[in-house]
CSV table of C-alpha atoms in Angstrom, one decimal:
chain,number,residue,atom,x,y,z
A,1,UNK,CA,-19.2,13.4,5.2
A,2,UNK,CA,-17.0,15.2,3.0
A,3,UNK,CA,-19.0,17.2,0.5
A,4,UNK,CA,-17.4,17.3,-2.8
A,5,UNK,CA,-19.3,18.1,-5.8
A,6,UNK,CA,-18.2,16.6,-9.0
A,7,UNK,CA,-19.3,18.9,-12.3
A,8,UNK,CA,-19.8,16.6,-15.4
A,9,UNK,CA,-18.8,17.9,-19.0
A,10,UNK,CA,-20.6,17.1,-21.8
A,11,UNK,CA,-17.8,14.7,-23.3
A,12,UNK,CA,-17.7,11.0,-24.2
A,13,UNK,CA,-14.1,10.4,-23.6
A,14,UNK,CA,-14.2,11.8,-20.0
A,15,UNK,CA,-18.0,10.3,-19.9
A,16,UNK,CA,-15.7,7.2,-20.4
A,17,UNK,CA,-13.3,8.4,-18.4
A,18,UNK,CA,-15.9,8.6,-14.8
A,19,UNK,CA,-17.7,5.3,-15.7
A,20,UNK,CA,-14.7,3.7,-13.9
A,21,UNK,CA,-14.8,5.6,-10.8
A,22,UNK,CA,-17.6,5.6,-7.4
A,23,UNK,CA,-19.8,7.7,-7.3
A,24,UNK,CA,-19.1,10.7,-4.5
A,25,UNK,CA,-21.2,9.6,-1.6
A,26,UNK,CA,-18.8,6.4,-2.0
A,27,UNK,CA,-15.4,8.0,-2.4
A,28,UNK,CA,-13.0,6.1,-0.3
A,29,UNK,CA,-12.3,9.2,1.9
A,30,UNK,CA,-11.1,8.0,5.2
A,31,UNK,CA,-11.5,10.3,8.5
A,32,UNK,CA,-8.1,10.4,10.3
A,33,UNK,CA,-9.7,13.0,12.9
A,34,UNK,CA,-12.4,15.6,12.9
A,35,UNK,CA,-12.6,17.0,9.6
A,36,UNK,CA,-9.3,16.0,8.7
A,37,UNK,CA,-9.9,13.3,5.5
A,38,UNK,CA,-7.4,11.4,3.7
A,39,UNK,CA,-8.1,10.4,-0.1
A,40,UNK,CA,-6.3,7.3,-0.8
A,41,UNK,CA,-4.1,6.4,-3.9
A,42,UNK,CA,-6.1,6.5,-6.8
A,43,UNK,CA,-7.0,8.7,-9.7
A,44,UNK,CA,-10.5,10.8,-9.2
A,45,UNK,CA,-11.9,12.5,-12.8
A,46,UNK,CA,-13.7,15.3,-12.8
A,47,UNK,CA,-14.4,18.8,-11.5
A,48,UNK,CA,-14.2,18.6,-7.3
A,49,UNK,CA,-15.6,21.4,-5.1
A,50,UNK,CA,-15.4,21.9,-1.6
A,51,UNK,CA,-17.8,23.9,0.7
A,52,UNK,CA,-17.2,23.6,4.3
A,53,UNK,CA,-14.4,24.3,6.8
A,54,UNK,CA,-11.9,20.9,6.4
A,55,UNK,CA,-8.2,19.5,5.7
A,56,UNK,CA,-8.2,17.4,2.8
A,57,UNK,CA,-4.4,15.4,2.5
A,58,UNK,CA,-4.0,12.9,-0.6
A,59,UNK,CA,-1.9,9.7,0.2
A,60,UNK,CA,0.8,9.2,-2.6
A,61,UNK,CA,-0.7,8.4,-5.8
A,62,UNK,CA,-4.1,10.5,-5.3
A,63,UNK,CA,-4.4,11.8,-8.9
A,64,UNK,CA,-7.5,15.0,-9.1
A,65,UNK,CA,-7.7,15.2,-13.1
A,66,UNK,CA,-9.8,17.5,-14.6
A,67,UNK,CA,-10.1,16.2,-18.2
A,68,UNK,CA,-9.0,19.0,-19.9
A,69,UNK,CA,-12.3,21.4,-19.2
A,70,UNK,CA,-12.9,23.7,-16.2
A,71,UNK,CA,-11.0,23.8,-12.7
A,72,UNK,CA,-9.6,20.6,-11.2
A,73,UNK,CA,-10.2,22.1,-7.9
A,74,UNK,CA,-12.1,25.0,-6.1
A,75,UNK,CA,-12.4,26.1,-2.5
A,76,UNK,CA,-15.9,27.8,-1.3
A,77,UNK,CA,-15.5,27.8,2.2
A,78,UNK,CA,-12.5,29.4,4.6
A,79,UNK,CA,-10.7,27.1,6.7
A,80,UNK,CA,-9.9,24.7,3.9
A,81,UNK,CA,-6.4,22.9,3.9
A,82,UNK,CA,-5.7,21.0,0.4
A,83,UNK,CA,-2.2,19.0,1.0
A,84,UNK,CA,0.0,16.3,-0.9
A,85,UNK,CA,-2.7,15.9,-4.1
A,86,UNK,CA,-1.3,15.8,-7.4
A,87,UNK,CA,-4.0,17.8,-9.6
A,88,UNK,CA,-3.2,18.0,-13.6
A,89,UNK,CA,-4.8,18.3,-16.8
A,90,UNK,CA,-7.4,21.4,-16.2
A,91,UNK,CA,-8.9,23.4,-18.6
A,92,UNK,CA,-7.2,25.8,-20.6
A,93,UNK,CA,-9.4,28.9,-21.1
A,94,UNK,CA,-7.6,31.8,-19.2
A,95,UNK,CA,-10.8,34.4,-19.7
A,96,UNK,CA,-13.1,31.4,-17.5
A,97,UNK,CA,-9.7,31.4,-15.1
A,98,UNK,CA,-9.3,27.5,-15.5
A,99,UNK,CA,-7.0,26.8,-12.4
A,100,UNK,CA,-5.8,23.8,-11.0
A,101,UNK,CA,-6.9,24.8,-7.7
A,102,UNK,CA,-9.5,28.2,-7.8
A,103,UNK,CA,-9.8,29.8,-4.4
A,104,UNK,CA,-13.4,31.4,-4.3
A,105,UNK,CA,-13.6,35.0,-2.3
A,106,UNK,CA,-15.0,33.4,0.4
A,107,UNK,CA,-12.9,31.0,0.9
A,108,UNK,CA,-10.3,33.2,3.7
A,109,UNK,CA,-7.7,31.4,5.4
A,110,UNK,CA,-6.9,28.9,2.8
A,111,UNK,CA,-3.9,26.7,3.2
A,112,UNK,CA,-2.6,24.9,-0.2
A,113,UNK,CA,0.8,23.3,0.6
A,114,UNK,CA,2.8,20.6,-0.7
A,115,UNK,CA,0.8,19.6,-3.7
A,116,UNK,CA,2.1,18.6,-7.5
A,117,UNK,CA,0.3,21.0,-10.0
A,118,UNK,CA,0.5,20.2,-14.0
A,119,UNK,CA,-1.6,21.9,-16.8
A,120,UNK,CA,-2.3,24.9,-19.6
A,121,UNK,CA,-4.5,26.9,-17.4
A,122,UNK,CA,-3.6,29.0,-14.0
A,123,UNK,CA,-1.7,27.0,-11.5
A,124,UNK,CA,-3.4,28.6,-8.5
A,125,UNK,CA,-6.0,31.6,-8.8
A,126,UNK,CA,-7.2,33.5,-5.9
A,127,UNK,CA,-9.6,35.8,-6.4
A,128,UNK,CA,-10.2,38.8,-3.9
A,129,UNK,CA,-9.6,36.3,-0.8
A,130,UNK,CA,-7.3,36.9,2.4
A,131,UNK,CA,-4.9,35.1,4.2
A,132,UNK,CA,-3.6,32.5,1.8
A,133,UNK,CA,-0.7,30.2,2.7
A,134,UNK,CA,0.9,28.9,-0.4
A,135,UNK,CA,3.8,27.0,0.4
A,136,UNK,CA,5.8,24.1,-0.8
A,137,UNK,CA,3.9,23.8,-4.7
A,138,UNK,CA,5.6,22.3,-7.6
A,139,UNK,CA,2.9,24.0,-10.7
A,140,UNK,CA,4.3,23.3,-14.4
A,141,UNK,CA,3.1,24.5,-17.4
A,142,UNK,CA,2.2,22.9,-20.9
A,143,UNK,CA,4.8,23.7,-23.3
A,144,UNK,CA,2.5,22.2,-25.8
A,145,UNK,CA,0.8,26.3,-25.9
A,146,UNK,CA,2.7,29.1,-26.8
A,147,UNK,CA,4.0,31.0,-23.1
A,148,UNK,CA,1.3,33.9,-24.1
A,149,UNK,CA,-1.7,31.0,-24.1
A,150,UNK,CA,-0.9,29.4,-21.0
A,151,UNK,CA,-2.0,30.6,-17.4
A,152,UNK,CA,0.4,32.1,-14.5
A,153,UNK,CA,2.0,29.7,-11.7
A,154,UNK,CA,0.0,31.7,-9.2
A,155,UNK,CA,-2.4,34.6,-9.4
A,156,UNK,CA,-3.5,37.1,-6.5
A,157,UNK,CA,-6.3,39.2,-7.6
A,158,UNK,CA,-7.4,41.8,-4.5
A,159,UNK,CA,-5.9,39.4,-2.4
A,160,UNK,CA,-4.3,40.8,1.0
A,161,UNK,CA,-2.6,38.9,3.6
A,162,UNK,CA,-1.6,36.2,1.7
A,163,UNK,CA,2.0,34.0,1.8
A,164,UNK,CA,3.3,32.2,-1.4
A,165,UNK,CA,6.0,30.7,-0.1
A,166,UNK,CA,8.9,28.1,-1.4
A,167,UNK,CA,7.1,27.1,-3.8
A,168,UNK,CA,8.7,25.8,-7.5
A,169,UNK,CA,7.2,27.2,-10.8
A,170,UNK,CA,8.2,26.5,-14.0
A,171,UNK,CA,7.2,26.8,-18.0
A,172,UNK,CA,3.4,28.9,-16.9
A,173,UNK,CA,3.5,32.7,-18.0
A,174,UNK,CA,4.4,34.4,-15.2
A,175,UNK,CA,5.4,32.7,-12.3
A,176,UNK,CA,3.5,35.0,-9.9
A,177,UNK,CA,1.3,37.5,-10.8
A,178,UNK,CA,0.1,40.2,-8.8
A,179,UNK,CA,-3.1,42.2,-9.6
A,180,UNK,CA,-4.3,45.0,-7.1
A,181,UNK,CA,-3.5,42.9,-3.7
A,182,UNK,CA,-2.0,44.6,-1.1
A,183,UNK,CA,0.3,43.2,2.2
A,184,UNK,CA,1.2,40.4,0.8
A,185,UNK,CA,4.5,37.9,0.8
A,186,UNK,CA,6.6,36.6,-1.6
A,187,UNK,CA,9.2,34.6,-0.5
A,188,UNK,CA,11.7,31.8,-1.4
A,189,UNK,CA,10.6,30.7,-4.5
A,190,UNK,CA,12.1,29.4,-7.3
A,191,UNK,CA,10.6,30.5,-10.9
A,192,UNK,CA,12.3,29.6,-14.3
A,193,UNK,CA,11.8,29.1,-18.2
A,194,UNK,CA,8.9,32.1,-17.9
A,195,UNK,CA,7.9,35.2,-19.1
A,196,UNK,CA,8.3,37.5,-16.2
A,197,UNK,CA,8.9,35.7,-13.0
A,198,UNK,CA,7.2,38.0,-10.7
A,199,UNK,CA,4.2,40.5,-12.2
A,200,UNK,CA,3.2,43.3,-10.0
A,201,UNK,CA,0.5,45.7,-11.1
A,202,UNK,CA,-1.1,47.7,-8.6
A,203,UNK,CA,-0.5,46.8,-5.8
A,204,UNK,CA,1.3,48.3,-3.0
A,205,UNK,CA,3.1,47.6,0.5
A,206,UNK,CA,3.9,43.7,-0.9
A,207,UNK,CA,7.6,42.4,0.0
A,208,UNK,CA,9.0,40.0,-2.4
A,209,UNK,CA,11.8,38.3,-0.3
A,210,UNK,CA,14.9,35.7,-1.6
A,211,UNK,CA,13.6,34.8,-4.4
A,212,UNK,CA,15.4,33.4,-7.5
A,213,UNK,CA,14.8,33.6,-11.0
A,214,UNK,CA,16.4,31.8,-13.8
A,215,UNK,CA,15.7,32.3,-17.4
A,216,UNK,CA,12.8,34.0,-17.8
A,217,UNK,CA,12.1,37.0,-20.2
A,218,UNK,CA,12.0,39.5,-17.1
A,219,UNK,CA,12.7,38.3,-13.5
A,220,UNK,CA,11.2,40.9,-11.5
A,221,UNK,CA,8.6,43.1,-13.3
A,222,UNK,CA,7.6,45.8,-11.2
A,223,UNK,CA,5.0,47.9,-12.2
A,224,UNK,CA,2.1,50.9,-10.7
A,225,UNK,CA,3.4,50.0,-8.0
A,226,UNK,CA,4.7,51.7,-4.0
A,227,UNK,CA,5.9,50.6,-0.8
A,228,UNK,CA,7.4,47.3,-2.5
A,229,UNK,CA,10.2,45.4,-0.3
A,230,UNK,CA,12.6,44.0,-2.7
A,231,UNK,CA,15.4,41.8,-0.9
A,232,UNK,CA,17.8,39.1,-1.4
A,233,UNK,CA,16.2,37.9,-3.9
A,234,UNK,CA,18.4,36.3,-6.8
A,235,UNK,CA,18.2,37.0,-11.2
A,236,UNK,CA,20.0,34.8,-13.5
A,237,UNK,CA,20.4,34.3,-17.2
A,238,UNK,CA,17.1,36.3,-17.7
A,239,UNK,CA,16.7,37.9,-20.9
A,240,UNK,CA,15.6,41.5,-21.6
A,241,UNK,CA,15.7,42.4,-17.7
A,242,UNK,CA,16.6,41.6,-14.4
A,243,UNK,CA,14.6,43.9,-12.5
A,244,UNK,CA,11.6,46.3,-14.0
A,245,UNK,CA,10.5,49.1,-12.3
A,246,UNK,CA,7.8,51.0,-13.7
A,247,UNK,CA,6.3,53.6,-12.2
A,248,UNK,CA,7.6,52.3,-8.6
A,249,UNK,CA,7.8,54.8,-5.8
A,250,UNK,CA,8.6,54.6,-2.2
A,251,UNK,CA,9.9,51.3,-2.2
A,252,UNK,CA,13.3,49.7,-1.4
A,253,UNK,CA,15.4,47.5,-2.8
A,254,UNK,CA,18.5,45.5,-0.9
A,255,UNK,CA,20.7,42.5,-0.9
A,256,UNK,CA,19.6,41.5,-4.7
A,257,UNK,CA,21.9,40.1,-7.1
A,258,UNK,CA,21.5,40.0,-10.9
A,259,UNK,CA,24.0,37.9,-13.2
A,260,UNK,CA,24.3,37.5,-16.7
A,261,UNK,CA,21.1,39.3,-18.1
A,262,UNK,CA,21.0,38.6,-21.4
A,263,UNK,CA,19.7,40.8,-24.6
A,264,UNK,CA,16.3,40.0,-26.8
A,265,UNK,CA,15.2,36.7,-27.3
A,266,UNK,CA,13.9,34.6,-29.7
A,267,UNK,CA,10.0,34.7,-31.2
A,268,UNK,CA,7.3,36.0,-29.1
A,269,UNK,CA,10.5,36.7,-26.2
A,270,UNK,CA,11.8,39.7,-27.9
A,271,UNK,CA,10.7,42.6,-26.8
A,272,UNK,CA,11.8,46.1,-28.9
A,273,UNK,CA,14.5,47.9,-27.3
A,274,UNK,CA,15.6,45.2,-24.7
A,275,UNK,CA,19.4,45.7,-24.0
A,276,UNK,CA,20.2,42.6,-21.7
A,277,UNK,CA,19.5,45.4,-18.6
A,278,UNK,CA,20.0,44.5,-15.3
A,279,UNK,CA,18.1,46.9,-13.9
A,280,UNK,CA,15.9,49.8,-15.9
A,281,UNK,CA,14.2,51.9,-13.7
A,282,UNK,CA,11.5,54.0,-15.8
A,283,UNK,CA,9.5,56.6,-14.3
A,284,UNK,CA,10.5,56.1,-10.4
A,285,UNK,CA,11.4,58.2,-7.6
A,286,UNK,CA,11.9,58.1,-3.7
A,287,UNK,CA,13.0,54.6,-3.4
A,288,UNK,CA,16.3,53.0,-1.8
A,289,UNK,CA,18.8,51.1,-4.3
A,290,UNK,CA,21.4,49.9,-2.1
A,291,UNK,CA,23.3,46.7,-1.6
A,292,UNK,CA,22.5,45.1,-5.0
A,293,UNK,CA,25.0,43.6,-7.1
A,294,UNK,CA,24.3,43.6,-10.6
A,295,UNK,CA,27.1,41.3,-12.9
A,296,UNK,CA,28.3,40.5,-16.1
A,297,UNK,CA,24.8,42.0,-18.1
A,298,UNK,CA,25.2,43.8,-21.1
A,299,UNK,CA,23.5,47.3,-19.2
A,300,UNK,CA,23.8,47.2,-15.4
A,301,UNK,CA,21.3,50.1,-14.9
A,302,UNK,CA,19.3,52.7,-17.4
A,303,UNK,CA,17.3,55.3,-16.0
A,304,UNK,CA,14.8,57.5,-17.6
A,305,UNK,CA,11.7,59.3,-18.2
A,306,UNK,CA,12.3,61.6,-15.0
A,307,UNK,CA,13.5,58.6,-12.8
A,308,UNK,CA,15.3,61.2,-10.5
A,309,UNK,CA,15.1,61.8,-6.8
A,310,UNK,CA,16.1,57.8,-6.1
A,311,UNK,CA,18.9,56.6,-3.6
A,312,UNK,CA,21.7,54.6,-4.8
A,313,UNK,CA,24.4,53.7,-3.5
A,314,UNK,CA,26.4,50.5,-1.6
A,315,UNK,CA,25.6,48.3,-5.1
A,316,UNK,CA,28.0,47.1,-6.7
A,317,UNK,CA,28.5,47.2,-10.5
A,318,UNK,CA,30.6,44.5,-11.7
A,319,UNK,CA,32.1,43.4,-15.2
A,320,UNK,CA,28.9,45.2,-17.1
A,321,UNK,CA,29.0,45.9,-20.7
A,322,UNK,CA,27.8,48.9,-19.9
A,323,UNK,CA,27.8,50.1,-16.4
A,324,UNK,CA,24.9,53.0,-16.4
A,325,UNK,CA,22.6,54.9,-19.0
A,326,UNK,CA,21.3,57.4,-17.9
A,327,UNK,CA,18.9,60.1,-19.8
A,328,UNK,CA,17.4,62.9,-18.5
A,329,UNK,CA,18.3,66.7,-18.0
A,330,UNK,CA,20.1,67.2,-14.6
A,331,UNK,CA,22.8,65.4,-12.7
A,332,UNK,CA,22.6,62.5,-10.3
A,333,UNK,CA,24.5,62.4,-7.1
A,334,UNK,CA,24.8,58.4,-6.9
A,335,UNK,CA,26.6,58.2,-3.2
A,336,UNK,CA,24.7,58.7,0.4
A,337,UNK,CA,26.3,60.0,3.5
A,338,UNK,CA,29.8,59.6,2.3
A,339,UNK,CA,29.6,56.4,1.1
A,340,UNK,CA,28.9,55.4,-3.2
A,341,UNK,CA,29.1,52.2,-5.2
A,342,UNK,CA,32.2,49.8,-6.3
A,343,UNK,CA,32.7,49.8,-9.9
A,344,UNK,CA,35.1,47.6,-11.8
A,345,UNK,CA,35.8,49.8,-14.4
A,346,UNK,CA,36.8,52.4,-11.9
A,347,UNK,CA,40.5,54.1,-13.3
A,348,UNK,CA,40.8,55.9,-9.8
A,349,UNK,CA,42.8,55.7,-6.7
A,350,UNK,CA,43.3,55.8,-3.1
A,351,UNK,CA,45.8,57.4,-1.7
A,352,UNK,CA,44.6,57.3,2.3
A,353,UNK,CA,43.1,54.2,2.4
A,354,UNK,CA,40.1,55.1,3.6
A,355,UNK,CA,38.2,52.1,1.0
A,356,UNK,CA,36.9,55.3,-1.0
A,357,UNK,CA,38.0,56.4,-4.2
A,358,UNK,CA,39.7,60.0,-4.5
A,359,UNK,CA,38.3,60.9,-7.9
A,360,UNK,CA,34.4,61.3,-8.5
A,361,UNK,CA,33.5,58.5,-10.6
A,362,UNK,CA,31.1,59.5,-14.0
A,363,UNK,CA,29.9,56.9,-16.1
A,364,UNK,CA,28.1,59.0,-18.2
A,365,UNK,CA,30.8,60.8,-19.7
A,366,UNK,CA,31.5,62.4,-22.7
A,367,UNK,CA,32.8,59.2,-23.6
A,368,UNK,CA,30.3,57.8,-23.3
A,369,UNK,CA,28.4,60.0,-25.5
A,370,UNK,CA,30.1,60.0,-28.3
A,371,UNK,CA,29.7,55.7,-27.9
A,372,UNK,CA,25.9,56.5,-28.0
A,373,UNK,CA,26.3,58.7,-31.1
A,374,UNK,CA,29.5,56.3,-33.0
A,375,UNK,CA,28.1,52.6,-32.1
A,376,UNK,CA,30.9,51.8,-34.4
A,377,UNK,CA,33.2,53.3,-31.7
A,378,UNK,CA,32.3,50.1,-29.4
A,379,UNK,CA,35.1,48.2,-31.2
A,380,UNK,CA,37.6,50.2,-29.4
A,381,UNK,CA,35.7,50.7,-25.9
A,382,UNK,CA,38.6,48.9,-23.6
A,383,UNK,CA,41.4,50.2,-25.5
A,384,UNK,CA,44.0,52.3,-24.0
A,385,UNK,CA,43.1,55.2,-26.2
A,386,UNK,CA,39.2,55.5,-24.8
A,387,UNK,CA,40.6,54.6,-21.3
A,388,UNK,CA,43.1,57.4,-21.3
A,389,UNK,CA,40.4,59.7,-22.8
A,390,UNK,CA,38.5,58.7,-19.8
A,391,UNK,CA,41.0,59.2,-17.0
A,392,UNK,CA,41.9,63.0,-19.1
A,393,UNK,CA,38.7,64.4,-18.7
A,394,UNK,CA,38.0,63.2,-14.9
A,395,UNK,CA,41.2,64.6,-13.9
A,396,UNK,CA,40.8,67.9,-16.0
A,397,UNK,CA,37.2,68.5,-16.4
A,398,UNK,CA,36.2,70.8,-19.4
A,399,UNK,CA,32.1,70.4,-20.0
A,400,UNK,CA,30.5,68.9,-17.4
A,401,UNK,CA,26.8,67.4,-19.0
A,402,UNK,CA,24.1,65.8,-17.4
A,403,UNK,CA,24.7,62.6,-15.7
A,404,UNK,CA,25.0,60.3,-12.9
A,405,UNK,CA,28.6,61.3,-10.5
A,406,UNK,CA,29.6,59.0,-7.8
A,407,UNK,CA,31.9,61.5,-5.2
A,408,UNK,CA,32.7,58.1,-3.2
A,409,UNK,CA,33.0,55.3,-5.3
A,410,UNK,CA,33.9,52.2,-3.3
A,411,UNK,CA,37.1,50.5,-3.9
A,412,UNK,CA,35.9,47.0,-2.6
A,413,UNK,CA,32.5,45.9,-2.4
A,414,UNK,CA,31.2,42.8,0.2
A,415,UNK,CA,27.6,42.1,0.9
A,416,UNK,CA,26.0,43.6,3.4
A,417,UNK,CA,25.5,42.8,7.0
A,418,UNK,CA,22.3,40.8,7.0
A,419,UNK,CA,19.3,42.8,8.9
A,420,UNK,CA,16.1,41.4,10.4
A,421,UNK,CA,14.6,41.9,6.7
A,422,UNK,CA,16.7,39.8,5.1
A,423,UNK,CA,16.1,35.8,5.0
């Protein structure tokens, strides 16, 4: 018999609410083979809690609601499958790690797939278990909270091995946060109207893979992090930043495309300094930029606080506001083995045809300089005068400062040939 332990609050109204259903030794479970249980159409209040080794699949209209207070749903054993249940209306206190479903650290080689999650809490919480399948999850949020009281669409905490996996998050914190687990996948899933959309902290040789963002505060927040995988995956209309790296080393990142990041935000959104970046990379070295396409942001990339010693090149830096800043005390050599990135504010030329630009490319210019130190100058950044400044002083170099250079800037840009990492 399925064992499935109901935990009753200490409320009237959801006292009320479990007069009308069976008791558990008479839940209308059905066996459809051995330990494989079907829970017909129905709504089932409470707290639920499995402990042994099965596959629980909900026939449409199977309703798990919590009543507001504690997890809907927890997994104590491995070898537990939950599919097709519509769980909502959990608890909502983040420091007891209310979840719609709460995956115990026992509890290895869970599969959650293909299940409707809704409520102010954590969507799904795993905590220090391995070997997770999430796939196929639709987990909203409660708009009714402010974005900071609400729970993330999926947590990992000292998880390795896991898969989260096409799933669709919306209106939670952060769509999937990442605390301290290693090896683990991230891939095709689509996250909007968040804070970030995916949180790493800590934790190292993960690959996030064709993933898509769309407005959230921060798409890709990557942080304490190394050996990261970062490819194909997809940034638009996010505020603040596209991609975050923060202290990020050894990592790559490929085949990404971020559009239209967008500056601040509005009430608890704004963060102080936020300049609409497409990607700021603060405090990383050794890793691999190359292939990304970053469009129509008001920064396409900022580096600083000693982020030196990184390779990139191949991207593509298209119709920017601003194409690079760039702070720190020696220069960057932004092209690899002959080959640097397409930029559309490029004034240069090619004479042989070879797809590479003759004159070095250096978006960090004394131009660009005395924009940092007029603002008021902006108002005549695309005007012939500041573009013929421009072309001047890369044909007859006086002061060369600090910067990023580009030998080989790219005429044309296409995306790269897919490779086996790529989905």
């Amino acid at each position: 018999m399925l064992r499935i332990l109901i935990f009753l609050p200490l409320c009237a109204c959801l006292g009320q609410a479990l007069a009308d259903t069976r008791p558990i030794d008479e839940l209308p479970l059905k066996s459809v083979a051995d330990q494989h249980w079907e829970l017909p159409a129905g709504e089932y209040h409470g707290n639920f809690r499995i402990d042994r080794p099965l596959t629980l699949r909900c026939a449409e209209g199977a309703i798990l609601d919590a009543g507001g207070t504690g997890s809907a749903l927890t997994l104590a054993a491995s070898d537990v499958t939950v599919s097709g249940c519509t769980l909502r209306n959990w608890g909502r206190d983040l420091g007891a790690m209310d979840s719609g479903i709460f995956v115990e650290r026992q509890a290895a080689n869970a599969h959650i797939e293909h299940n409707r999650l809704s409520g102010p809490g954590f969507g799904i919480w795993v905590d220090a278990s391995r070997g997770t399948l999430i796939r196929d999850n639709d987990i909203e949020g409660d708009t009714r909270l402010r974005s900071q009281d609400r729970g993330n669409g999926v947590h990992l905490y000292a998880v390795s091995g896991a898969q989260v996996i096409d799933n669709r998050i919306w209106d939670v914190r952060d769509g999937i946060y990442i605390d301290t687990s290693n090896d683990n996948l991230l891939q095709g899933n689509r996250l909007r109207d968040l804070r970030y959309g995916i949180h790493y902290m800590f934790s190292h040789n993960n690959r996030i893979i064709g993933n898509a963002t769309l407005r959230t505060r921060t798409g890709y927040a990557l942080m304490q992090s190394r050996q990261l995988t970062v490819i194909g995956n997809h940034s638009e209309q996010d505020g603040n930043y596209g991609i975050l790296m923060n202290y990020i080393t050894y990592s790559t990142l490929r085949d990404n495309q971020v559009i239209d990041v967008r500056p601040g935000g509005d009430g608890d959104a704004m963060i102080s300094g936020a300049e609409g970046k497409a990607l700021f990379i603060y405090n990383s070295l050794f890793n691999q930029i190359e292939g990304n396409r970053f469009e129509g942001s008001a920064l396409g990339i900022h580096l600083t606080a000693g982020s030196e010693d990184n390779r990139i090149a191949g991207n593509a830096f298209v119709n920017n506001r601003q194409q690079v800043k760039y702070v720190a005390t020696r220069r960057q050599e932004w092209s690899h083995e002959g080959r640097g990135n397409y930029w559309s504010d490029y004034l240069g030329w090619d004479r042989n045809g070879d797809g590479l630009g003759d004159v070095a490319y250096e978006p960090n210019d004394n131009v660009d300089r005395l924009l940092w130190t007029y603002p008021q100058v902006r108002l005549l950044m695309h005007s012939p005068g500041i573009e013929l400044l421009r072309w001047v002083q890369r044909a007859f170099p006086v002061i060369r400062s600090p910067g990023v250079e580009d030998s080989h800037p790219l005429m044309r840009w296409s995306p790269p040939a897919a490779t086996e990492d790529t989905p």
